[in-house]
Amino acid sequence: MSTEGRFAVPLRPTATIPVGTAGILPTDAAALIRNRLRPILGSLAPHSRVRLTRLTEAGLIRPLVAQADVQLAGDRRVRAQVAAATMSELVGLLATRTIGQLHTYPEALAECLRERVITLPPPSPPELLPPAVRRVARRKVCRPMAMTAAEAIVALEAMDYRFHLFREKYSRQDSIVIRSGAGRYRIIQARPNPIGLEITSPPIVLASAERRSVAIARSRLDLTGGPVEIFTDKATGLLTALYARYDGHYGLLGAEVAIKSARRSW
């Protein structure tokens, strides 16, 4: 089977890219997105969906957010997410980032774009509202998927994440991988265990998630304006991430209780 056959799902000639919208947007917003993205996806392009939102929080400089989710064959997915001040800027940024993300599987791109060299920066952190009005707008507990560190890095990059929560396959440690520079990564665990990380390309730095309360983690982000604070929650003992959302508030993501997940997964 050819590489093209492995990575791309043919689109019907009449297929259109579904665009979901939320908030007050120009009437032609969905059409603008479709017209810009359609030529990027080749004749063997994957099925795609786009979500377009205008955020309502006052004071945001970049209230427009777009996310393109591209489904490839073999359960592979690629995602691109951008924020912008204007619709024209948003469409251009989303097109550029989608091309860059799909270079992981170039056969999914239109042929004229496969040789185009694009060096993408890491995902831009969302802008935060002033500390006095920020709140934890979403709390989520999930069961991390078991995977190797290398697989977690692939997911981090392909899905345009700023961090990725997973369960390291060999040590069975809940872990979060983040970027620490160009081509460099850091894996954070509540109880660092190097099993499964000894031979890894690219190199990975293993770090410990300090124990602190959610309130302290929030005060640190209020002070620094950083995109994410990763810590071990003193109340639960679980690996947790407090992160900036595109609406200017915070989200809180934690792993399920380890013993429950272990019984279900292994």
PDB file of C-alpha atoms in Angstrom:
ATOM      1  CA  MET A   1       0.000   0.000   0.000  1.00  0.00           C
ATOM      2  CA  SER A   2       1.278   3.460  -0.841  1.00  0.00           C
ATOM      3  CA  THR A   3       2.011   6.088   1.804  1.00  0.00           C
ATOM      4  CA  GLU A   4      -0.779   8.173   0.323  1.00  0.00           C
ATOM      5  CA  GLY A   5      -3.252   5.350   0.805  1.00  0.00           C
ATOM      6  CA  ARG A   6      -2.259   4.884   4.425  1.00  0.00           C
ATOM      7  CA  PHE A   7      -2.626   8.485   5.525  1.00  0.00           C
ATOM      8  CA  ALA A   8      -5.435  10.006   3.478  1.00  0.00           C
ATOM      9  CA  VAL A   9      -9.149   9.369   3.159  1.00  0.00           C
ATOM     10  CA  PRO A  10     -10.594  10.397  -0.235  1.00  0.00           C
ATOM     11  CA  LEU A  11     -13.082  13.248  -0.214  1.00  0.00           C
ATOM     12  CA  ARG A  12     -16.117  12.996  -2.458  1.00  0.00           C
ATOM     13  CA  PRO A  13     -15.926  15.576  -5.266  1.00  0.00           C
ATOM     14  CA  THR A  14     -19.009  17.325  -3.875  1.00  0.00           C
ATOM     15  CA  ALA A  15     -17.989  17.073  -0.220  1.00  0.00           C
ATOM     16  CA  THR A  16     -17.838  20.247   1.793  1.00  0.00           C
ATOM     17  CA  ILE A  17     -15.956  21.037   4.979  1.00  0.00           C
ATOM     18  CA  PRO A  18     -18.411  21.294   7.892  1.00  0.00           C
ATOM     19  CA  VAL A  19     -17.975  24.559   9.796  1.00  0.00           C
ATOM     20  CA  GLY A  20     -19.666  24.989  13.160  1.00  0.00           C
ATOM     21  CA  THR A  21     -20.087  28.528  14.449  1.00  0.00           C
ATOM     22  CA  ALA A  22     -20.818  30.144  17.798  1.00  0.00           C
ATOM     23  CA  GLY A  23     -21.245  33.797  18.655  1.00  0.00           C
ATOM     24  CA  ILE A  24     -21.781  36.858  16.486  1.00  0.00           C
ATOM     25  CA  LEU A  25     -19.881  36.337  13.226  1.00  0.00           C
ATOM     26  CA  PRO A  26     -19.985  37.693   9.662  1.00  0.00           C
ATOM     27  CA  THR A  27     -22.598  35.927   7.553  1.00  0.00           C
ATOM     28  CA  ASP A  28     -19.912  34.697   5.158  1.00  0.00           C
ATOM     29  CA  ALA A  29     -17.541  33.452   7.879  1.00  0.00           C
ATOM     30  CA  ALA A  30     -18.122  29.746   7.213  1.00  0.00           C
ATOM     31  CA  ALA A  31     -17.762  30.228   3.449  1.00  0.00           C
ATOM     32  CA  LEU A  32     -14.490  32.120   3.902  1.00  0.00           C
ATOM     33  CA  ILE A  33     -13.077  29.252   5.953  1.00  0.00           C
ATOM     34  CA  ARG A  34     -14.222  26.614   3.454  1.00  0.00           C
ATOM     35  CA  ASN A  35     -12.894  28.493   0.445  1.00  0.00           C
ATOM     36  CA  ARG A  36      -9.481  28.977   2.061  1.00  0.00           C
ATOM     37  CA  LEU A  37      -9.048  25.446   3.411  1.00  0.00           C
ATOM     38  CA  ARG A  38     -10.498  23.435   0.542  1.00  0.00           C
ATOM     39  CA  PRO A  39      -7.549  24.031  -1.861  1.00  0.00           C
ATOM     40  CA  ILE A  40      -5.112  23.075   0.901  1.00  0.00           C
ATOM     41  CA  LEU A  41      -6.542  19.552   1.088  1.00  0.00           C
ATOM     42  CA  GLY A  42      -5.552  17.440  -1.896  1.00  0.00           C
ATOM     43  CA  SER A  43      -7.683  15.000  -3.876  1.00  0.00           C
ATOM     44  CA  LEU A  44      -6.903  12.380  -1.229  1.00  0.00           C
ATOM     45  CA  ALA A  45      -7.434  14.845   1.606  1.00  0.00           C
ATOM     46  CA  PRO A  46      -8.814  13.751   4.984  1.00  0.00           C
ATOM     47  CA  HIS A  47     -12.237  14.633   6.235  1.00  0.00           C
ATOM     48  CA  SER A  48     -12.124  17.882   8.160  1.00  0.00           C
ATOM     49  CA  ARG A  49     -14.248  19.876  10.564  1.00  0.00           C
ATOM     50  CA  VAL A  50     -13.824  23.469  11.639  1.00  0.00           C
ATOM     51  CA  ARG A  51     -15.186  25.193  14.719  1.00  0.00           C
ATOM     52  CA  LEU A  52     -15.370  28.975  14.601  1.00  0.00           C
ATOM     53  CA  THR A  53     -16.183  31.030  17.700  1.00  0.00           C
ATOM     54  CA  ARG A  54     -16.437  34.662  18.676  1.00  0.00           C
ATOM     55  CA  LEU A  55     -15.829  34.889  22.416  1.00  0.00           C
ATOM     56  CA  THR A  56     -18.000  37.275  24.410  1.00  0.00           C
ATOM     57  CA  GLU A  57     -15.617  38.242  27.211  1.00  0.00           C
ATOM     58  CA  ALA A  58     -15.043  41.990  27.189  1.00  0.00           C
ATOM     59  CA  GLY A  59     -11.453  43.165  26.850  1.00  0.00           C
ATOM     60  CA  LEU A  60     -10.127  40.328  24.689  1.00  0.00           C
ATOM     61  CA  ILE A  61      -7.884  41.585  21.897  1.00  0.00           C
ATOM     62  CA  ARG A  62      -8.259  38.296  19.977  1.00  0.00           C
ATOM     63  CA  PRO A  63     -11.894  37.270  20.426  1.00  0.00           C
ATOM     64  CA  LEU A  64     -12.039  35.119  17.280  1.00  0.00           C
ATOM     65  CA  VAL A  65     -10.952  31.488  17.676  1.00  0.00           C
ATOM     66  CA  ALA A  66     -10.857  28.789  14.999  1.00  0.00           C
ATOM     67  CA  GLN A  67     -10.022  25.111  15.312  1.00  0.00           C
ATOM     68  CA  ALA A  68      -9.574  22.781  12.352  1.00  0.00           C
ATOM     69  CA  ASP A  69      -9.763  19.065  13.111  1.00  0.00           C
ATOM     70  CA  VAL A  70      -8.500  16.807  10.333  1.00  0.00           C
ATOM     71  CA  GLN A  71      -9.298  13.079  10.446  1.00  0.00           C
ATOM     72  CA  LEU A  72      -6.787  10.852   8.681  1.00  0.00           C
ATOM     73  CA  ALA A  73      -6.953   7.145   7.941  1.00  0.00           C
ATOM     74  CA  GLY A  74      -5.806   4.758  10.636  1.00  0.00           C
ATOM     75  CA  ASP A  75      -7.348   6.812  13.469  1.00  0.00           C
ATOM     76  CA  ARG A  76      -4.779   9.562  12.977  1.00  0.00           C
ATOM     77  CA  ARG A  77      -5.826  13.138  13.634  1.00  0.00           C
ATOM     78  CA  VAL A  78      -4.236  16.524  13.085  1.00  0.00           C
ATOM     79  CA  ARG A  79      -5.504  19.724  14.639  1.00  0.00           C
ATOM     80  CA  ALA A  80      -4.758  23.412  14.156  1.00  0.00           C
ATOM     81  CA  GLN A  81      -5.998  26.151  16.470  1.00  0.00           C
ATOM     82  CA  VAL A  82      -5.552  29.919  16.210  1.00  0.00           C
ATOM     83  CA  ALA A  83      -6.944  33.149  17.635  1.00  0.00           C
ATOM     84  CA  ALA A  84      -7.128  36.544  15.945  1.00  0.00           C
ATOM     85  CA  ALA A  85      -8.561  40.032  16.159  1.00  0.00           C
ATOM     86  CA  THR A  86     -10.199  40.079  12.713  1.00  0.00           C
ATOM     87  CA  MET A  87     -11.843  37.539  10.442  1.00  0.00           C
ATOM     88  CA  SER A  88      -9.364  38.019   7.598  1.00  0.00           C
ATOM     89  CA  GLU A  89      -6.445  37.516   9.979  1.00  0.00           C
ATOM     90  CA  LEU A  90      -8.096  34.420  11.443  1.00  0.00           C
ATOM     91  CA  VAL A  91      -8.628  32.793   8.045  1.00  0.00           C
ATOM     92  CA  GLY A  92      -5.021  33.409   7.026  1.00  0.00           C
ATOM     93  CA  LEU A  93      -3.585  32.131  10.303  1.00  0.00           C
ATOM     94  CA  LEU A  94      -5.744  29.003  10.230  1.00  0.00           C
ATOM     95  CA  ALA A  95      -4.717  28.197   6.650  1.00  0.00           C
ATOM     96  CA  THR A  96      -1.018  28.613   7.427  1.00  0.00           C
ATOM     97  CA  ARG A  97      -1.195  26.563  10.607  1.00  0.00           C
ATOM     98  CA  THR A  98      -3.215  23.803   8.937  1.00  0.00           C
ATOM     99  CA  ILE A  99      -0.595  23.489   6.191  1.00  0.00           C
ATOM    100  CA  GLY A 100       2.154  23.336   8.797  1.00  0.00           C
ATOM    101  CA  GLN A 101       0.356  20.742  10.897  1.00  0.00           C
ATOM    102  CA  LEU A 102      -0.408  18.527   7.898  1.00  0.00           C
ATOM    103  CA  HIS A 103       3.264  18.439   6.907  1.00  0.00           C
ATOM    104  CA  THR A 104       3.481  15.563   9.387  1.00  0.00           C
ATOM    105  CA  TYR A 105       1.570  13.602   6.723  1.00  0.00           C
ATOM    106  CA  PRO A 106       2.373  15.548   3.516  1.00  0.00           C
ATOM    107  CA  GLU A 107       0.398  13.166   1.302  1.00  0.00           C
ATOM    108  CA  ALA A 108      -2.760  14.641   2.841  1.00  0.00           C
ATOM    109  CA  LEU A 109      -1.914  18.044   1.352  1.00  0.00           C
ATOM    110  CA  ALA A 110      -2.563  19.304  -2.145  1.00  0.00           C
ATOM    111  CA  GLU A 111       0.436  18.315  -4.281  1.00  0.00           C
ATOM    112  CA  CYS A 112       1.534  21.919  -4.850  1.00  0.00           C
ATOM    113  CA  LEU A 113       1.932  22.394  -1.081  1.00  0.00           C
ATOM    114  CA  ARG A 114       3.878  19.242  -0.224  1.00  0.00           C
ATOM    115  CA  GLU A 115       7.304  20.753  -0.830  1.00  0.00           C
ATOM    116  CA  ARG A 116       6.486  24.077   0.814  1.00  0.00           C
ATOM    117  CA  VAL A 117       8.684  24.645   3.849  1.00  0.00           C
ATOM    118  CA  ILE A 118       6.844  26.043   6.855  1.00  0.00           C
ATOM    119  CA  THR A 119       8.433  26.438  10.265  1.00  0.00           C
ATOM    120  CA  LEU A 120       5.676  26.871  12.801  1.00  0.00           C
ATOM    121  CA  PRO A 121       6.181  28.337  16.259  1.00  0.00           C
ATOM    122  CA  PRO A 122       4.635  26.507  19.219  1.00  0.00           C
ATOM    123  CA  PRO A 123       0.917  27.171  19.705  1.00  0.00           C
ATOM    124  CA  SER A 124       0.360  30.760  20.817  1.00  0.00           C
ATOM    125  CA  PRO A 125      -0.771  30.930  24.444  1.00  0.00           C
ATOM    126  CA  PRO A 126      -4.239  32.393  24.924  1.00  0.00           C
ATOM    127  CA  GLU A 127      -4.437  35.924  26.250  1.00  0.00           C
ATOM    128  CA  LEU A 128      -5.609  36.207  29.838  1.00  0.00           C
ATOM    129  CA  LEU A 129      -8.113  38.625  31.285  1.00  0.00           C
ATOM    130  CA  PRO A 130      -6.968  40.809  34.206  1.00  0.00           C
ATOM    131  CA  PRO A 131      -6.342  38.700  37.344  1.00  0.00           C
ATOM    132  CA  ALA A 132      -9.256  40.281  39.200  1.00  0.00           C
ATOM    133  CA  VAL A 133     -11.800  38.862  36.746  1.00  0.00           C
ATOM    134  CA  ARG A 134     -10.213  35.505  35.921  1.00  0.00           C
ATOM    135  CA  ARG A 135     -11.926  32.374  37.212  1.00  0.00           C
ATOM    136  CA  VAL A 136     -11.655  28.617  36.788  1.00  0.00           C
ATOM    137  CA  ALA A 137     -14.217  28.251  34.014  1.00  0.00           C
ATOM    138  CA  ARG A 138     -13.826  24.509  33.488  1.00  0.00           C
ATOM    139  CA  ARG A 139     -12.843  21.570  35.686  1.00  0.00           C
ATOM    140  CA  LYS A 140     -12.256  18.195  34.080  1.00  0.00           C
ATOM    141  CA  VAL A 141     -10.993  14.840  35.302  1.00  0.00           C
ATOM    142  CA  CYS A 142     -10.038  12.309  32.641  1.00  0.00           C
ATOM    143  CA  ARG A 143      -8.503   8.869  32.292  1.00  0.00           C
ATOM    144  CA  PRO A 144      -5.125   9.372  30.567  1.00  0.00           C
ATOM    145  CA  MET A 145      -4.451   7.078  27.624  1.00  0.00           C
ATOM    146  CA  ALA A 146      -1.538   4.673  27.982  1.00  0.00           C
ATOM    147  CA  MET A 147       1.235   5.446  25.487  1.00  0.00           C
ATOM    148  CA  THR A 148       4.990   5.791  25.228  1.00  0.00           C
ATOM    149  CA  ALA A 149       6.733   9.124  25.665  1.00  0.00           C
ATOM    150  CA  ALA A 150       7.453   9.217  21.925  1.00  0.00           C
ATOM    151  CA  GLU A 151       3.772   8.653  21.132  1.00  0.00           C
ATOM    152  CA  ALA A 152       2.812  11.414  23.568  1.00  0.00           C
ATOM    153  CA  ILE A 153       5.135  13.845  21.768  1.00  0.00           C
ATOM    154  CA  VAL A 154       3.543  12.929  18.436  1.00  0.00           C
ATOM    155  CA  ALA A 155       0.103  13.640  19.924  1.00  0.00           C
ATOM    156  CA  LEU A 156       1.313  16.933  21.422  1.00  0.00           C
ATOM    157  CA  GLU A 157       2.528  18.151  18.047  1.00  0.00           C
ATOM    158  CA  ALA A 158      -0.179  16.691  15.804  1.00  0.00           C
ATOM    159  CA  MET A 159      -3.012  18.030  17.966  1.00  0.00           C
ATOM    160  CA  ASP A 160      -1.447  21.474  18.460  1.00  0.00           C
ATOM    161  CA  TYR A 161      -1.592  21.057  22.241  1.00  0.00           C
ATOM    162  CA  ARG A 162       0.355  23.229  24.664  1.00  0.00           C
ATOM    163  CA  PHE A 163       0.631  20.221  26.990  1.00  0.00           C
ATOM    164  CA  HIS A 164      -0.556  16.615  26.872  1.00  0.00           C
ATOM    165  CA  LEU A 165      -1.684  14.405  29.758  1.00  0.00           C
ATOM    166  CA  PHE A 166      -1.014  10.683  29.300  1.00  0.00           C
ATOM    167  CA  ARG A 167      -0.108   7.523  31.210  1.00  0.00           C
ATOM    168  CA  GLU A 168       3.438   6.393  30.442  1.00  0.00           C
ATOM    169  CA  LYS A 169       3.094   2.880  29.049  1.00  0.00           C
ATOM    170  CA  TYR A 170       5.885   1.145  30.956  1.00  0.00           C
ATOM    171  CA  SER A 171       6.038   2.921  34.312  1.00  0.00           C
ATOM    172  CA  ARG A 172       2.249   3.437  34.418  1.00  0.00           C
ATOM    173  CA  GLN A 173       2.879   6.923  35.727  1.00  0.00           C
ATOM    174  CA  ASP A 174       0.437   9.713  34.956  1.00  0.00           C
ATOM    175  CA  SER A 175       2.552  12.219  33.023  1.00  0.00           C
ATOM    176  CA  ILE A 176       2.334  15.564  31.248  1.00  0.00           C
ATOM    177  CA  VAL A 177       4.611  16.408  28.335  1.00  0.00           C
ATOM    178  CA  ILE A 178       5.367  20.029  27.432  1.00  0.00           C
ATOM    179  CA  ARG A 179       7.820  21.769  25.126  1.00  0.00           C
ATOM    180  CA  SER A 180      10.978  23.159  26.694  1.00  0.00           C
ATOM    181  CA  GLY A 181      12.476  24.681  23.546  1.00  0.00           C
ATOM    182  CA  ALA A 182      12.857  23.944  19.855  1.00  0.00           C
ATOM    183  CA  GLY A 183      12.771  20.162  19.512  1.00  0.00           C
ATOM    184  CA  ARG A 184      13.055  19.706  23.281  1.00  0.00           C
ATOM    185  CA  TYR A 185      10.503  18.292  25.685  1.00  0.00           C
ATOM    186  CA  ARG A 186       9.938  17.881  29.391  1.00  0.00           C
ATOM    187  CA  ILE A 187       7.860  15.177  31.042  1.00  0.00           C
ATOM    188  CA  ILE A 188       6.428  15.967  34.450  1.00  0.00           C
ATOM    189  CA  GLN A 189       5.261  13.292  36.893  1.00  0.00           C
ATOM    190  CA  ALA A 190       4.054  13.347  40.490  1.00  0.00           C
ATOM    191  CA  ARG A 191       6.624  10.659  41.359  1.00  0.00           C
ATOM    192  CA  PRO A 192       9.237  10.715  38.592  1.00  0.00           C
ATOM    193  CA  ASN A 193      10.039   7.275  37.206  1.00  0.00           C
ATOM    194  CA  PRO A 194      12.553   7.015  34.333  1.00  0.00           C
ATOM    195  CA  ILE A 195      11.285   3.624  33.156  1.00  0.00           C
ATOM    196  CA  GLY A 196      10.327   3.970  29.514  1.00  0.00           C
ATOM    197  CA  LEU A 197      12.319   7.194  29.082  1.00  0.00           C
ATOM    198  CA  GLU A 198      15.876   5.841  29.034  1.00  0.00           C
ATOM    199  CA  ILE A 199      16.256   5.774  25.252  1.00  0.00           C
ATOM    200  CA  THR A 200      14.169   8.463  23.653  1.00  0.00           C
ATOM    201  CA  SER A 201      14.518  10.617  20.586  1.00  0.00           C
ATOM    202  CA  PRO A 202      14.182  13.554  20.879  1.00  0.00           C
ATOM    203  CA  PRO A 203      15.804  13.850  24.320  1.00  0.00           C
ATOM    204  CA  ILE A 204      13.421  14.271  27.253  1.00  0.00           C
ATOM    205  CA  VAL A 205      13.999  15.867  30.637  1.00  0.00           C
ATOM    206  CA  LEU A 206      12.083  14.223  33.487  1.00  0.00           C
ATOM    207  CA  ALA A 207      10.818  16.559  36.209  1.00  0.00           C
ATOM    208  CA  SER A 208       8.779  16.367  39.393  1.00  0.00           C
ATOM    209  CA  ALA A 209       5.410  18.062  39.802  1.00  0.00           C
ATOM    210  CA  GLU A 210       5.609  20.048  43.029  1.00  0.00           C
ATOM    211  CA  ARG A 211       2.825  19.589  45.555  1.00  0.00           C
ATOM    212  CA  ARG A 212       0.628  22.639  45.960  1.00  0.00           C
ATOM    213  CA  SER A 213      -2.999  23.621  46.243  1.00  0.00           C
ATOM    214  CA  VAL A 214      -5.117  24.813  43.346  1.00  0.00           C
ATOM    215  CA  ALA A 215      -5.276  28.221  45.030  1.00  0.00           C
ATOM    216  CA  ILE A 216      -1.477  28.508  45.088  1.00  0.00           C
ATOM    217  CA  ALA A 217      -1.228  27.330  41.471  1.00  0.00           C
ATOM    218  CA  ARG A 218      -3.770  29.957  40.509  1.00  0.00           C
ATOM    219  CA  SER A 219      -1.919  32.694  42.373  1.00  0.00           C
ATOM    220  CA  ARG A 220       1.265  31.747  40.495  1.00  0.00           C
ATOM    221  CA  LEU A 221      -0.477  32.060  37.120  1.00  0.00           C
ATOM    222  CA  ASP A 222      -2.111  35.308  38.225  1.00  0.00           C
ATOM    223  CA  LEU A 223       1.373  36.626  38.949  1.00  0.00           C
ATOM    224  CA  THR A 224       3.252  35.287  35.919  1.00  0.00           C
ATOM    225  CA  GLY A 225       0.557  35.250  33.244  1.00  0.00           C
ATOM    226  CA  GLY A 226       2.014  31.942  32.070  1.00  0.00           C
ATOM    227  CA  PRO A 227       0.081  29.509  29.860  1.00  0.00           C
ATOM    228  CA  VAL A 228       0.044  26.541  32.265  1.00  0.00           C
ATOM    229  CA  GLU A 229       0.970  25.509  35.801  1.00  0.00           C
ATOM    230  CA  ILE A 230       1.568  21.780  36.307  1.00  0.00           C
ATOM    231  CA  PHE A 231       1.523  20.461  39.863  1.00  0.00           C
ATOM    232  CA  THR A 232       0.511  17.647  42.182  1.00  0.00           C
ATOM    233  CA  ASP A 233      -2.751  18.655  43.834  1.00  0.00           C
ATOM    234  CA  LYS A 234      -2.256  18.565  47.607  1.00  0.00           C
ATOM    235  CA  ALA A 235      -5.915  17.700  48.116  1.00  0.00           C
ATOM    236  CA  THR A 236      -5.982  14.675  45.799  1.00  0.00           C
ATOM    237  CA  GLY A 237      -2.354  13.694  45.221  1.00  0.00           C
ATOM    238  CA  LEU A 238      -3.074  13.689  41.484  1.00  0.00           C
ATOM    239  CA  LEU A 239      -1.125  15.234  38.631  1.00  0.00           C
ATOM    240  CA  THR A 240      -2.994  18.390  37.626  1.00  0.00           C
ATOM    241  CA  ALA A 241      -2.703  21.221  35.104  1.00  0.00           C
ATOM    242  CA  LEU A 242      -4.139  24.706  35.546  1.00  0.00           C
ATOM    243  CA  TYR A 243      -4.085  26.345  32.140  1.00  0.00           C
ATOM    244  CA  ALA A 244      -5.092  29.493  30.283  1.00  0.00           C
ATOM    245  CA  ARG A 245      -8.170  29.277  28.070  1.00  0.00           C
ATOM    246  CA  TYR A 246      -8.948  31.304  24.973  1.00  0.00           C
ATOM    247  CA  ASP A 247     -11.796  33.028  26.814  1.00  0.00           C
ATOM    248  CA  GLY A 248      -9.244  34.585  29.177  1.00  0.00           C
ATOM    249  CA  HIS A 249     -10.119  32.370  32.145  1.00  0.00           C
ATOM    250  CA  TYR A 250      -8.555  29.159  33.521  1.00  0.00           C
ATOM    251  CA  GLY A 251      -9.230  25.482  32.996  1.00  0.00           C
ATOM    252  CA  LEU A 252      -8.290  22.729  35.447  1.00  0.00           C
ATOM    253  CA  LEU A 253      -7.407  19.255  34.155  1.00  0.00           C
ATOM    254  CA  GLY A 254      -6.545  16.301  36.362  1.00  0.00           C
ATOM    255  CA  ALA A 255      -6.049  12.555  36.026  1.00  0.00           C
ATOM    256  CA  GLU A 256      -8.531  10.055  37.407  1.00  0.00           C
ATOM    257  CA  VAL A 257      -7.629   8.300  40.632  1.00  0.00           C
ATOM    258  CA  ALA A 258      -4.839   5.949  39.607  1.00  0.00           C
ATOM    259  CA  ILE A 259      -6.246   2.786  41.181  1.00  0.00           C
ATOM    260  CA  LYS A 260      -9.597   3.195  39.394  1.00  0.00           C
ATOM    261  CA  SER A 261      -7.940   3.780  36.043  1.00  0.00           C
ATOM    262  CA  ALA A 262      -5.569   0.862  36.560  1.00  0.00           C
ATOM    263  CA  ARG A 263      -8.440  -1.553  37.171  1.00  0.00           C
ATOM    264  CA  ARG A 264     -10.175  -0.449  34.000  1.00  0.00           C
ATOM    265  CA  SER A 265      -7.129  -0.247  31.752  1.00  0.00           C
ATOM    266  CA  TRP A 266      -5.018  -3.240  32.767  1.00  0.00           C
TER     267      TRP A 266
END
